[in-house]
Coordinates of N, CA and C in Angstrom, one line a residue:
D508 N 127.9 132.1 220.1 CA 126.6 131.9 221.0 C 126.9 131.5 222.9
S509 N 126.4 131.8 223.1 CA 126.4 131.4 225.3 C 125.8 130.9 225.3
P510 N 124.7 130.0 225.5 CA 122.9 129.5 225.5 C 123.3 128.7 226.9
I511 N 121.9 129.7 227.6 CA 121.0 129.4 229.0 C 121.0 127.0 229.1
P512 N 121.6 126.9 229.9 CA 122.0 125.8 229.5 C 119.9 125.4 230.7
E513 N 119.9 124.2 229.8 CA 118.4 124.4 230.6 C 118.3 123.2 232.8
S514 N 119.8 123.3 232.4 CA 120.1 123.2 234.6 C 119.5 123.9 235.0
F515 N 119.8 125.6 234.2 CA 119.7 126.6 234.8 C 118.2 126.3 235.5
G516 N 117.0 126.2 234.9 CA 115.5 126.1 235.4 C 115.9 125.0 236.5
Q517 N 117.3 125.5 237.3 CA 116.8 123.9 238.9 C 116.8 125.0 239.5
L518 N 117.6 126.4 239.1 CA 117.7 127.5 240.9 C 117.3 127.6 241.7
L519 N 115.6 126.8 241.8 CA 114.4 126.8 241.7 C 114.5 128.8 243.8
S520 N 115.5 128.8 243.7 CA 115.2 129.7 245.2 C 115.9 131.2 243.8
L521 N 116.4 131.0 243.6 CA 117.1 132.6 241.8 C 115.5 133.3 242.3
K522 N 115.5 134.4 243.2 CA 114.7 136.0 242.9 C 115.2 137.0 241.8
S523 N 115.9 136.8 241.3 CA 116.7 138.1 239.8 C 118.2 137.0 239.3
A524 N 117.4 137.2 238.0 CA 118.2 137.0 237.3 C 119.0 138.6 235.7
K525 N 119.9 138.3 236.0 CA 120.6 139.7 235.2 C 121.4 138.9 233.5
L526 N 120.8 138.5 233.1 CA 122.0 138.4 231.6 C 122.3 138.6 230.2
S527 N 122.6 140.2 230.5 CA 122.4 141.6 229.3 C 124.2 141.0 229.2
H528 N 124.1 141.4 227.4 CA 125.1 141.5 226.9 C 125.4 140.4 226.5
N529 N 125.3 139.1 226.8 CA 125.5 137.9 226.7 C 126.0 136.9 224.8
Q530 N 124.6 138.0 224.2 CA 124.5 136.7 222.6 C 124.3 135.8 223.0
L531 N 123.0 135.9 223.8 CA 121.9 134.5 223.7 C 121.0 135.0 222.5
E532 N 120.8 133.7 222.3 CA 119.8 133.6 221.6 C 118.6 133.0 221.6
L533 N 118.3 132.3 222.5 CA 116.7 131.4 223.2 C 117.0 131.9 224.5
I534 N 116.0 131.7 224.6 CA 115.1 131.7 226.9 C 115.2 130.1 226.5
P535 N 115.6 129.2 227.5 CA 115.2 127.8 227.4 C 113.5 127.9 228.3
A536 N 112.8 127.2 227.7 CA 111.7 126.5 228.5 C 111.6 126.6 230.2
S537 N 113.2 125.4 230.2 CA 113.0 125.2 232.1 C 113.7 126.8 232.9
M538 N 112.9 127.7 232.5 CA 113.5 129.4 232.6 C 112.3 129.4 233.5
G539 N 110.8 128.7 232.7 CA 109.4 128.6 233.1 C 109.9 127.8 234.6
K540 N 110.3 127.6 235.6 CA 110.4 126.9 237.0 C 110.5 127.2 238.2
L541 N 110.9 128.6 237.5 CA 112.2 129.5 238.3 C 110.8 130.3 239.3
S542 N 110.1 129.4 239.7 CA 108.9 129.8 240.6 C 109.2 131.6 241.5
N543 N 110.2 131.5 241.9 CA 110.8 132.4 243.0 C 111.4 133.3 242.1
L544 N 111.9 133.4 240.6 CA 112.3 135.2 239.9 C 111.3 136.2 240.8
E545 N 111.8 137.1 240.4 CA 111.4 138.3 240.3 C 111.6 139.1 239.5
V546 N 112.9 139.5 238.6 CA 113.3 140.0 238.0 C 114.3 139.5 236.7
L547 N 114.1 139.5 235.6 CA 114.8 138.7 234.3 C 115.0 139.7 234.0
E548 N 116.8 140.4 233.2 CA 116.8 140.7 232.3 C 118.1 140.5 231.5
I549 N 117.9 140.0 230.1 CA 118.3 139.8 228.6 C 118.6 140.3 227.8
T550 N 118.4 142.1 228.2 CA 118.5 143.2 227.0 C 119.8 142.4 226.6
H551 N 120.7 143.4 225.5 CA 120.5 143.6 224.2 C 121.5 142.1 224.2
N552 N 120.8 140.9 223.7 CA 120.7 140.1 223.7 C 121.0 139.8 222.0
I553 N 120.6 139.1 221.3 CA 120.2 138.2 220.2 C 119.6 137.9 220.0
L554 N 118.3 137.7 221.1 CA 117.4 136.5 220.7 C 115.8 137.0 220.2
S555 N 116.1 135.8 219.5 CA 114.8 135.7 217.6 C 113.5 135.5 218.0
L556 N 113.6 134.6 218.8 CA 113.0 134.0 218.8 C 111.4 133.8 219.9
R557 N 109.9 134.2 220.0 CA 109.0 134.0 221.0 C 109.8 133.9 222.8
I558 N 109.3 134.2 223.5 CA 108.9 134.0 224.5 C 108.2 132.8 225.4
P559 N 109.1 132.1 226.7 CA 108.8 130.2 226.2 C 107.9 130.3 227.0
S560 N 106.7 129.6 226.3 CA 105.0 129.5 226.9 C 105.0 129.8 229.3
S561 N 105.7 129.3 228.8 CA 106.2 128.3 230.5 C 106.6 129.2 231.4
F562 N 106.9 130.7 230.3 CA 106.8 132.3 231.8 C 105.3 132.7 232.0
G563 N 104.1 132.0 231.3 CA 103.2 132.4 232.5 C 102.9 130.9 233.5
Q564 N 104.1 130.4 233.9 CA 104.0 129.7 234.9 C 105.3 131.0 236.6
L565 N 106.1 131.8 236.1 CA 107.1 133.2 236.2 C 105.4 133.4 237.6
L566 N 104.7 133.3 238.4 CA 103.3 133.8 238.9 C 103.9 134.6 239.9
N567 N 106.0 135.3 240.6 CA 106.1 136.5 241.3 C 106.8 136.9 240.0
L568 N 107.0 137.3 239.0 CA 108.1 137.7 237.3 C 107.2 138.7 238.1
Q569 N 108.7 140.2 238.1 CA 107.4 142.1 238.6 C 108.8 142.6 237.7
V570 N 109.8 142.0 237.0 CA 110.5 142.8 235.6 C 110.8 141.6 234.3
L571 N 110.2 142.6 234.3 CA 110.9 141.3 232.3 C 111.4 142.9 231.3
R572 N 113.2 142.9 230.7 CA 113.1 143.3 230.6 C 113.6 142.3 229.2
L573 N 113.7 142.5 227.5 CA 114.4 142.1 227.0 C 114.4 142.8 225.2
S574 N 115.0 144.6 225.5 CA 115.1 145.1 225.0 C 116.2 144.8 224.0
H575 N 116.4 145.2 223.1 CA 117.4 145.1 222.3 C 117.8 144.1 222.0
N576 N 116.2 143.2 221.1 CA 117.2 141.8 220.7 C 116.5 142.2 219.9
R577 N 116.0 140.2 218.8 CA 115.3 139.3 217.6 C 113.5 139.8 217.6
M578 N 114.1 139.8 219.0 CA 111.8 139.3 219.3 C 111.1 140.0 218.0
I579 N 110.3 138.4 218.1 CA 109.5 138.7 216.8 C 108.1 138.4 217.6
G580 N 106.6 138.8 217.6 CA 105.2 139.1 217.2 C 105.4 138.5 219.2

């Protein structure tokens, strides 16, 4: 697996993150700190956990793509 480091949440100016096809298993809660994020694509991975509640803080997020994963509920 290729985990996303917790430090990814420190990229506060990040507007777009395309992390598809990386065999990612989880999304760190620190990604909820990316207040300028507008586009997040994490398709074609092996995510199986729920989206962190911290994603509720992503007020500028316009596009969220999570297809082709193993997400639950």
